Coordinates of C-alpha atoms in Angstrom, one line a residue:
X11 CA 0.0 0.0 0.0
X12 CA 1.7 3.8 -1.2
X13 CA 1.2 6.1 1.7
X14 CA 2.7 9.5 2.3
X15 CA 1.9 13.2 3.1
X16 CA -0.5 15.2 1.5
X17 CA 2.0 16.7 -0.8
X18 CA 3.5 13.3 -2.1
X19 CA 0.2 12.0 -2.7
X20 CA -1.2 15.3 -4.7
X21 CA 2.1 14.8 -6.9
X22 CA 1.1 11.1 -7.7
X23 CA -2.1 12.7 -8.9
X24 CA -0.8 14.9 -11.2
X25 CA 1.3 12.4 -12.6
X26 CA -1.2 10.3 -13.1
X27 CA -3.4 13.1 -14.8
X28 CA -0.6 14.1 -16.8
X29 CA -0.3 11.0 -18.6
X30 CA -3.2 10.5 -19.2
X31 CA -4.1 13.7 -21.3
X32 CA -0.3 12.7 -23.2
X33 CA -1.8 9.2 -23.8
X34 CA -5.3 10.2 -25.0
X35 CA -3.9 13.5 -27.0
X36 CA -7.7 15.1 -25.9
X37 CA -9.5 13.9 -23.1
X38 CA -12.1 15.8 -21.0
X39 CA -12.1 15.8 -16.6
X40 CA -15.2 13.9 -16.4
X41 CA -13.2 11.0 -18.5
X42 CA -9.4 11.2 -16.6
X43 CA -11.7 10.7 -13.9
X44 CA -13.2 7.4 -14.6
X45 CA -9.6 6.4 -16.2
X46 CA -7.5 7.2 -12.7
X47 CA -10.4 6.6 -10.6
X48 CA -10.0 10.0 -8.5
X49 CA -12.7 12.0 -7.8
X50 CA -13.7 14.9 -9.4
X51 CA -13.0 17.4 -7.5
X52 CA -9.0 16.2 -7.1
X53 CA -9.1 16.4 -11.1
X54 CA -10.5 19.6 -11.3
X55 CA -7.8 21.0 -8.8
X56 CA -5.0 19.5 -10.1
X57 CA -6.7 20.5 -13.4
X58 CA -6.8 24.5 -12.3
X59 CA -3.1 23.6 -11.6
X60 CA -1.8 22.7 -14.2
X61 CA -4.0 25.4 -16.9
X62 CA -2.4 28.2 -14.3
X63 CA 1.0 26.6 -15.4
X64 CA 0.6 26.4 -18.8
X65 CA 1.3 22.6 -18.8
X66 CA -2.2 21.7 -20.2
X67 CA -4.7 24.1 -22.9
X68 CA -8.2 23.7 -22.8
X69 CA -10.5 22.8 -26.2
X70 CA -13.9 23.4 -26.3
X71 CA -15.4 20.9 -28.7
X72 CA -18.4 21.6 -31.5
X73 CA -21.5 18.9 -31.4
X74 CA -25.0 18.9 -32.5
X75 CA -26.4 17.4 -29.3
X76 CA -27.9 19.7 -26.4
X77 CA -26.5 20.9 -23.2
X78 CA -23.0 21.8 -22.3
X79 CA -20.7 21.9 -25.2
X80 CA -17.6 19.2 -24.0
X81 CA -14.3 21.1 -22.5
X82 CA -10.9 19.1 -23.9
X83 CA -7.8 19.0 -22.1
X84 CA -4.3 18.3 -23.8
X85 CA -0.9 19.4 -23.2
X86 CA 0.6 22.5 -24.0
X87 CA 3.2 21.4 -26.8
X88 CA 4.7 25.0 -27.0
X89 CA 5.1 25.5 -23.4
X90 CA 8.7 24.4 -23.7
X91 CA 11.3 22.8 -25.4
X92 CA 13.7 19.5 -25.1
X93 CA 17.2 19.4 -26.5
X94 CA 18.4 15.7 -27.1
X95 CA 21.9 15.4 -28.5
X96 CA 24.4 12.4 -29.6
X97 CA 27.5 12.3 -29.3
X98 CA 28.7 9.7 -32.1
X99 CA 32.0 9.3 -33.6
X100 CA 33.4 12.1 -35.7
X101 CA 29.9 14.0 -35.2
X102 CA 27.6 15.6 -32.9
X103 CA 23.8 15.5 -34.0
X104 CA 21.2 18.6 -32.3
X105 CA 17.2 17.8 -31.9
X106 CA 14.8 20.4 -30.9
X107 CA 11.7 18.8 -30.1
X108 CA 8.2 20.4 -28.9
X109 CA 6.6 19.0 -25.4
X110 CA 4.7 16.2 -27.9
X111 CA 8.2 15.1 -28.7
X112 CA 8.0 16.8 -32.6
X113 CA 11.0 17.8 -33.5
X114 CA 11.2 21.3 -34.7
X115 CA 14.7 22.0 -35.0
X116 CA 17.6 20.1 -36.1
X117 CA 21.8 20.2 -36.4
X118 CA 24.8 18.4 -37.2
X119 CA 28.4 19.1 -36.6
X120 CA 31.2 17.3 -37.8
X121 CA 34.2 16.8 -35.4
X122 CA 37.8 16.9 -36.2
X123 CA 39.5 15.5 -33.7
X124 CA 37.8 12.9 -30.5
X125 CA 39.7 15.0 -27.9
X126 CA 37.2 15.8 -24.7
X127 CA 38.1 19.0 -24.1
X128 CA 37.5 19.6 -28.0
X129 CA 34.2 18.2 -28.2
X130 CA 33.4 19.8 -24.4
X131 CA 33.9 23.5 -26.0
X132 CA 31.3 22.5 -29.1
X133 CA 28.4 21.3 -26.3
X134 CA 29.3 24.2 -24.5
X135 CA 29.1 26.4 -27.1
X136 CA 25.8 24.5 -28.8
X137 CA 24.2 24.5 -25.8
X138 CA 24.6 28.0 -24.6
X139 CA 23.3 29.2 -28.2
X140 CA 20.5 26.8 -28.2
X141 CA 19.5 28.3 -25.1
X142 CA 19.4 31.9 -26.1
X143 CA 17.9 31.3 -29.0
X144 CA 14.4 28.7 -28.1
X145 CA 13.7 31.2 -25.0
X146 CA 10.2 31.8 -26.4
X147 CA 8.1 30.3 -24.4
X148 CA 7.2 29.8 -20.1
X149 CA 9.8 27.3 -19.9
X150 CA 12.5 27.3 -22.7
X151 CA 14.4 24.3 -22.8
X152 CA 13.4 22.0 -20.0
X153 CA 16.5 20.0 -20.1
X154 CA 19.1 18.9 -22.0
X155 CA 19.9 14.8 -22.4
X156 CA 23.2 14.0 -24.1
X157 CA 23.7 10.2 -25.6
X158 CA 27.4 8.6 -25.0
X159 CA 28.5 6.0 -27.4
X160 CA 29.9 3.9 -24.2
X161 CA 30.1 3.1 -20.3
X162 CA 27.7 5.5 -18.6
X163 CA 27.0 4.9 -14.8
X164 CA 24.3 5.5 -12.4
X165 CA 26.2 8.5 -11.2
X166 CA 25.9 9.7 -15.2
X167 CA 29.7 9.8 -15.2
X168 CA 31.3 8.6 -18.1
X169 CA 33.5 6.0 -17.2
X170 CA 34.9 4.7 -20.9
X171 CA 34.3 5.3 -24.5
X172 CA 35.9 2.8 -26.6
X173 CA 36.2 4.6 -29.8
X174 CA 37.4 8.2 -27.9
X175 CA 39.0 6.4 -25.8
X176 CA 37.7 8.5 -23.0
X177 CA 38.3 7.1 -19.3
X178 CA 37.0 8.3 -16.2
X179 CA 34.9 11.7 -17.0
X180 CA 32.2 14.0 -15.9
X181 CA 31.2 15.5 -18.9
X182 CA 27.6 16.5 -16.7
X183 CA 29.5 18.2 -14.1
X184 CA 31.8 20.0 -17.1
X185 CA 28.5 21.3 -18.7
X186 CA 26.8 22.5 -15.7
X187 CA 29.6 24.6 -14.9
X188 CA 29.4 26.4 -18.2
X189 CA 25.6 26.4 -18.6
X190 CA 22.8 26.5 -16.8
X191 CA 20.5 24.0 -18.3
X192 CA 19.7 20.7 -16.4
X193 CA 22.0 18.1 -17.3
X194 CA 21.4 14.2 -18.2
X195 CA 24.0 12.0 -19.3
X196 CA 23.1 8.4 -21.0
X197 CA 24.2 5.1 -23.0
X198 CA 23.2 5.9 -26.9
X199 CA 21.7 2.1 -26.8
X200 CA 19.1 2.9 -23.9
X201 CA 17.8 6.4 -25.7
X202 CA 17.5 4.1 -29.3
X203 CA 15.1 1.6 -27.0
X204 CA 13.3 4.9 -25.1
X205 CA 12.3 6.2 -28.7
X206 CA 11.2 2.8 -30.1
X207 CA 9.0 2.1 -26.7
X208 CA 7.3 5.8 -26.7
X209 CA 7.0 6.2 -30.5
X210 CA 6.2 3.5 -31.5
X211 CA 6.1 0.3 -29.4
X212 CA 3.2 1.8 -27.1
X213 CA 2.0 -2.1 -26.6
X214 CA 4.9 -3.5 -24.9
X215 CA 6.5 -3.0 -21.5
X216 CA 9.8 -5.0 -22.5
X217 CA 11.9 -4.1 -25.8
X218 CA 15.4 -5.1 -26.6
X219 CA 16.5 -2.1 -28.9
X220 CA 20.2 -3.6 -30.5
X221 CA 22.6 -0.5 -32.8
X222 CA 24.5 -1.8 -34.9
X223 CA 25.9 1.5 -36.4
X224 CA 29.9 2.6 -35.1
X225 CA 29.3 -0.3 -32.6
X226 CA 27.4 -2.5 -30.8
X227 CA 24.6 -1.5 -27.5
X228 CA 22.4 -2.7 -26.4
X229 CA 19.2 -0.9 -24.9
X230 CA 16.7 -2.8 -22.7
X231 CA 13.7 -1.8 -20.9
X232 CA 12.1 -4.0 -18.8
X233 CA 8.3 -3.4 -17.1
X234 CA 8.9 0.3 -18.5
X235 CA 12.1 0.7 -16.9
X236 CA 15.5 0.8 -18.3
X237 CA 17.8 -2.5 -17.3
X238 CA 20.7 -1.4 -16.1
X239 CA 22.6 -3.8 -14.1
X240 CA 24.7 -3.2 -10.7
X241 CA 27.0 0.0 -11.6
X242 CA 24.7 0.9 -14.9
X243 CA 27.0 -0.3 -17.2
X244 CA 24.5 -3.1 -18.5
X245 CA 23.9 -3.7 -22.4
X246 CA 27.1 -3.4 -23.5
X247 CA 26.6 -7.0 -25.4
X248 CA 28.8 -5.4 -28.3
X249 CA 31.4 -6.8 -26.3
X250 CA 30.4 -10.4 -26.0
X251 CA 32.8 -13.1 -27.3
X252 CA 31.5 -14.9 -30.3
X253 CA 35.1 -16.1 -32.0
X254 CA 37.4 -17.1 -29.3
X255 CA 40.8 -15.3 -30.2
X256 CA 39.2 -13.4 -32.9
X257 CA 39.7 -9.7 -34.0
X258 CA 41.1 -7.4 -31.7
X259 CA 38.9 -5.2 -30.3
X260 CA 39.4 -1.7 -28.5
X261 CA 38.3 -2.6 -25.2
X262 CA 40.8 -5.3 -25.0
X263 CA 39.5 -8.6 -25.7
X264 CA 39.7 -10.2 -29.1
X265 CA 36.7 -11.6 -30.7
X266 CA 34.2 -9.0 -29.9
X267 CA 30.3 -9.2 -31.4
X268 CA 30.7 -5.5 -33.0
X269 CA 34.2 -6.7 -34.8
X270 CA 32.0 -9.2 -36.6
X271 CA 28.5 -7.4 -36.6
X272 CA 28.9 -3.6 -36.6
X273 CA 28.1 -1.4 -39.9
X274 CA 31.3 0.4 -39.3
X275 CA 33.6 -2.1 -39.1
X276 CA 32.1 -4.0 -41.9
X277 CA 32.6 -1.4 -44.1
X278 CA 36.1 -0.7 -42.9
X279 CA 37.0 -3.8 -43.5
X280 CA 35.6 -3.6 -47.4
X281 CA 37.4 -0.1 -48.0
X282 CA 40.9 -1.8 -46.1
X283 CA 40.5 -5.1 -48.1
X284 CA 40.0 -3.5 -51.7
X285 CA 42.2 -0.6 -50.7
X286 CA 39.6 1.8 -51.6
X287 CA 40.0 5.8 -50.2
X288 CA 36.1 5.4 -48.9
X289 CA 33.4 3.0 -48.4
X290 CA 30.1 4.4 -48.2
X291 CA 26.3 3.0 -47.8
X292 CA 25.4 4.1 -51.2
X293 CA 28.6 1.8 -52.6
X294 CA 27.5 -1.0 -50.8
X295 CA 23.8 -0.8 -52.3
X296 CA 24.9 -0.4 -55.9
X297 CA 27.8 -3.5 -55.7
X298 CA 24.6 -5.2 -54.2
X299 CA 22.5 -4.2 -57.1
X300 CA 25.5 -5.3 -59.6
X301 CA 25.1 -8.4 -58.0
X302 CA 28.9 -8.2 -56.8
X303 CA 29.3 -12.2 -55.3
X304 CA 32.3 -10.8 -53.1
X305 CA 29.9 -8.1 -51.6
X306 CA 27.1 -10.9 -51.6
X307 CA 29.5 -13.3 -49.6
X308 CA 30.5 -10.3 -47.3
X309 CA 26.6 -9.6 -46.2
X310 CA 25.4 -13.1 -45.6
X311 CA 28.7 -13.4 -43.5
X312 CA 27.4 -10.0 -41.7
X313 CA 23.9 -11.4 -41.6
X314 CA 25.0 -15.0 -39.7
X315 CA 27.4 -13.4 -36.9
X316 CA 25.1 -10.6 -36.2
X317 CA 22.4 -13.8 -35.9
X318 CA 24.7 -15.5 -33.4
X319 CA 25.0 -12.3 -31.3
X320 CA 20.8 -12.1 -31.5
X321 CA 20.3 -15.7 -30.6
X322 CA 22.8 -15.3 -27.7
X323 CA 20.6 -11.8 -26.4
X324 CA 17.7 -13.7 -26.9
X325 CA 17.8 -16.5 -24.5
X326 CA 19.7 -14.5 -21.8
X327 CA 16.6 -12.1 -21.3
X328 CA 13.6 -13.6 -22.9
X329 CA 12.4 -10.5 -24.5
X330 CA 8.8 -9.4 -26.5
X331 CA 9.9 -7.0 -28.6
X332 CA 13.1 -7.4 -30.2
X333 CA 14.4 -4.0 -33.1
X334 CA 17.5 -3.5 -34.9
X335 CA 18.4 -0.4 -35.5
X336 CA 21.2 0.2 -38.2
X337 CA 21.0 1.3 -42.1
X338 CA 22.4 -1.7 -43.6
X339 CA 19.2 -3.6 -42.3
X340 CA 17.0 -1.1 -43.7
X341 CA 18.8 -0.6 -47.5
X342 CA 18.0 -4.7 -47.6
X343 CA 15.0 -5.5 -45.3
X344 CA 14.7 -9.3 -46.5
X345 CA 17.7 -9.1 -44.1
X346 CA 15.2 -9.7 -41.4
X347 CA 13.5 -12.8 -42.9
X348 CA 17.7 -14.2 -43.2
X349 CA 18.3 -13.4 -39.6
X350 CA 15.1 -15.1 -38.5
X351 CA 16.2 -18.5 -40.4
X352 CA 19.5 -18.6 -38.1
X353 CA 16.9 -18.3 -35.0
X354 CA 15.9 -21.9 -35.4
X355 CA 16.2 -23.2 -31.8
X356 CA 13.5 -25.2 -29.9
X357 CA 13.8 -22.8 -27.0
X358 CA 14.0 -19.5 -28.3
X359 CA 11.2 -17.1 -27.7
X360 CA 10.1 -13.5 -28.8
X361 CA 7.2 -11.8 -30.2
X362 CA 8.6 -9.1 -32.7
X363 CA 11.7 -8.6 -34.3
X364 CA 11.8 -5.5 -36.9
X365 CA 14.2 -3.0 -38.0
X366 CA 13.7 0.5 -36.5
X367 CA 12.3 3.3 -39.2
X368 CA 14.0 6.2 -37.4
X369 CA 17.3 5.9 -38.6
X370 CA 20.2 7.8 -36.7
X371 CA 17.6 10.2 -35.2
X372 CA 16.7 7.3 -32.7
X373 CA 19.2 8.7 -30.2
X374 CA 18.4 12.0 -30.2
X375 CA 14.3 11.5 -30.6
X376 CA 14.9 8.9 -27.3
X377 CA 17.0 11.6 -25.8
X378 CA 14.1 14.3 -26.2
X379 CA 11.5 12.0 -25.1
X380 CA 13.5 11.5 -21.7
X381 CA 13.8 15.2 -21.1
X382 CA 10.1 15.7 -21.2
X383 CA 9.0 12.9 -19.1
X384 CA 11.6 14.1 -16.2
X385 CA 9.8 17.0 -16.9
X386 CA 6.4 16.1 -16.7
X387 CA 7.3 14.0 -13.6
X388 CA 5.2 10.7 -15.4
X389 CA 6.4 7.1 -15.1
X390 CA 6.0 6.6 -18.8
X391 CA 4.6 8.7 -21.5
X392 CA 3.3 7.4 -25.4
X393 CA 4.0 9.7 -27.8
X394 CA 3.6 9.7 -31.9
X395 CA 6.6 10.9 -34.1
X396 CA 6.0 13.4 -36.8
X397 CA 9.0 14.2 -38.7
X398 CA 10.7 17.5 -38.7

């Protein structure tokens, strides 16, 4: 049984009021009661609340019938704005989103070097300008959440970044002294599986969400919560062992899944192997299209490892909804029907495997999404993505 003061208790009302108007887009008093089963009179206060902050708008809808013409309640989209950003390998990528989770704004910058204190000054700077500039509202930017390609713990500390080769920093702390937005450091893997849950996967309460693009994560949530084992460092499967003494891999071991499984090293390995100056998506589709056999070869070989890696995740946690997130998947979606035929075991179990449609903006849309339900203050909010 919850108990608590008066004051815990009225903020687990609005909570549950507040998601209820995001999940139902329009909904009037008379139904959020019935939904949350409090009475009418705690909805109509915490209603008057939340109109006085400009949280919620009220709609007065047209119908034919007599009496009282309904009164609507939805959220205030334009009451404020969430910044999500990623931090990937040689780039940074900016999303501006609206309090629905649309994004309105959007921005990539290339980096030059993976130094920290180089790509420190560019969030700084990206940050700070942001800021000035979406001001134009009650609450500007309601927080910022920033999506490390690595080992992120519960503390939000960064504790390594395999491809930076970052070790041991507090890129929050670092911010906050320079601007004075709230701060939120996460995996890139975890914001992939918060944008596929809220956008899209409304129906599930446990999604595996797998990137595949400069690496390997691993993103889990699990009864609407993210799975984060004992320090937070959970999901990092990239770095499972499926060839004993295989590649080498950054973090130290040899054999890695992402040697084998990742877009980026696959396609290094192409451009190294044929001693070309550049490799891109677009070369691998048209080889593909020439019906290149070496290029054939080189994708079913992609196809089975990342199948073993899948199989592996699989049976370890038992998941319902399983999405891949990474472009080669999408350029060739029968890729899903061959991954499937390596998942032939007696004892493996899931309900959906699909390829997300975001694309890259996964991180960034997940990272947005988390800003506004800290926010909000709701356990879990359903959203619908409309394009920029």
């Amino acid at each position: 049984m919850i108990t608590g003061d008066a004051a815990y208790i009225k903020k687990i009302n609005r909570s549950l009021i507040l998601e209820k108007i995001v999940e139902e887009g329009m909904i009037s008093r008379a139904d959020i009661s019935k939904a949350t089963a409090l009475t009418r009179a705690t909805v109509s206060a915490q209603v008057a609340d939340l109109l006085d902050e400009d949280l919620i708008i009220e709609t007065q809808l047209e119908h034919n019938s007599v009496g009282r013409k309904p009164i609507m309640l939805s959220l205030n989209a334009n009451a404020g704005y969430a910044l999500g950003i990623d931090v990937d390998y040689g780039q940074i990528s900016f999303t501006i989103s609206d309090l629905l989770g649309k994004p309105i704004f959007e921005k990539t910058t290339d980096c030059t070097s993976l130094d920290y204190d180089y790509i420190l000054q560019i969030l700084i700077e990206q940050i700070n300008l942001l800021d000035k500039e979406f001001n134009d509202n009650r609450y500007g930017i309601i927080g910022v959440v920033i999506a490390i390609h690595g080992l992120v713990g519960k503390d939000e500390k960064i504790h390594f970044v395999p491809r930076f080769k970052w070790r041991s920093v507090d890129l929050k702390a670092d911010l906050e002294k320079a601007c004075s937005l709230n701060i939120q450091i996460e995996n890139n893997a975890n914001m992939s599986a918060f944008a596929e849950r809220v956008f899209h996967h409304h129906e599930t309460n446990s999604l595996l969400c797998t990137t595949i693009y400069s690496g390997i994560g691993l993103g889990m949530i699990v009864d609407n919560h993210f799975f984060r084992g004992n320090d937070g460092f959970a999901g990092e499967i990239g770095h499972m062992i499926i060839v004993p003494h295989g590649r080498p891999c950054p973090c130290g071991n040899e054999g890695c899944w992402e040697q084998y499984a990742s877009e980026s090293v696959f396609l290094d390995l192409i451009k190294a192997e044929k001693e070309l100056s550049s490799f891109s998506y677009d070369d691998l589709q048209r080889l593909v299209e020439e019906g290149d056999e070496d290029i054939s070869e080189r994708l079913e070989q992609f196809i089975f490892y990342l199948s073993i890696g899948l199989n592996n995740m699989i049976n370890m946690y038992n998941p319902d909804t399983i999405v891949l997130d990474g472009e080669i998947l999408r350029l060739f979606p029968d890729s899903i029907k061959q991954i499937e035929e390596h998942l032939n075991s007696s004892i493996i179990h899931y309900r959906q495997l699909s390829v997300s449609t975001f694309g890259k903006k996964a991180v960034q849309m997940g990272a947005c999404a988390l800003a506004i339900k800290r926010f909000l203050g709701v356990p879990m909010i359903n959203l619908t993505y409309k394009d920029a």
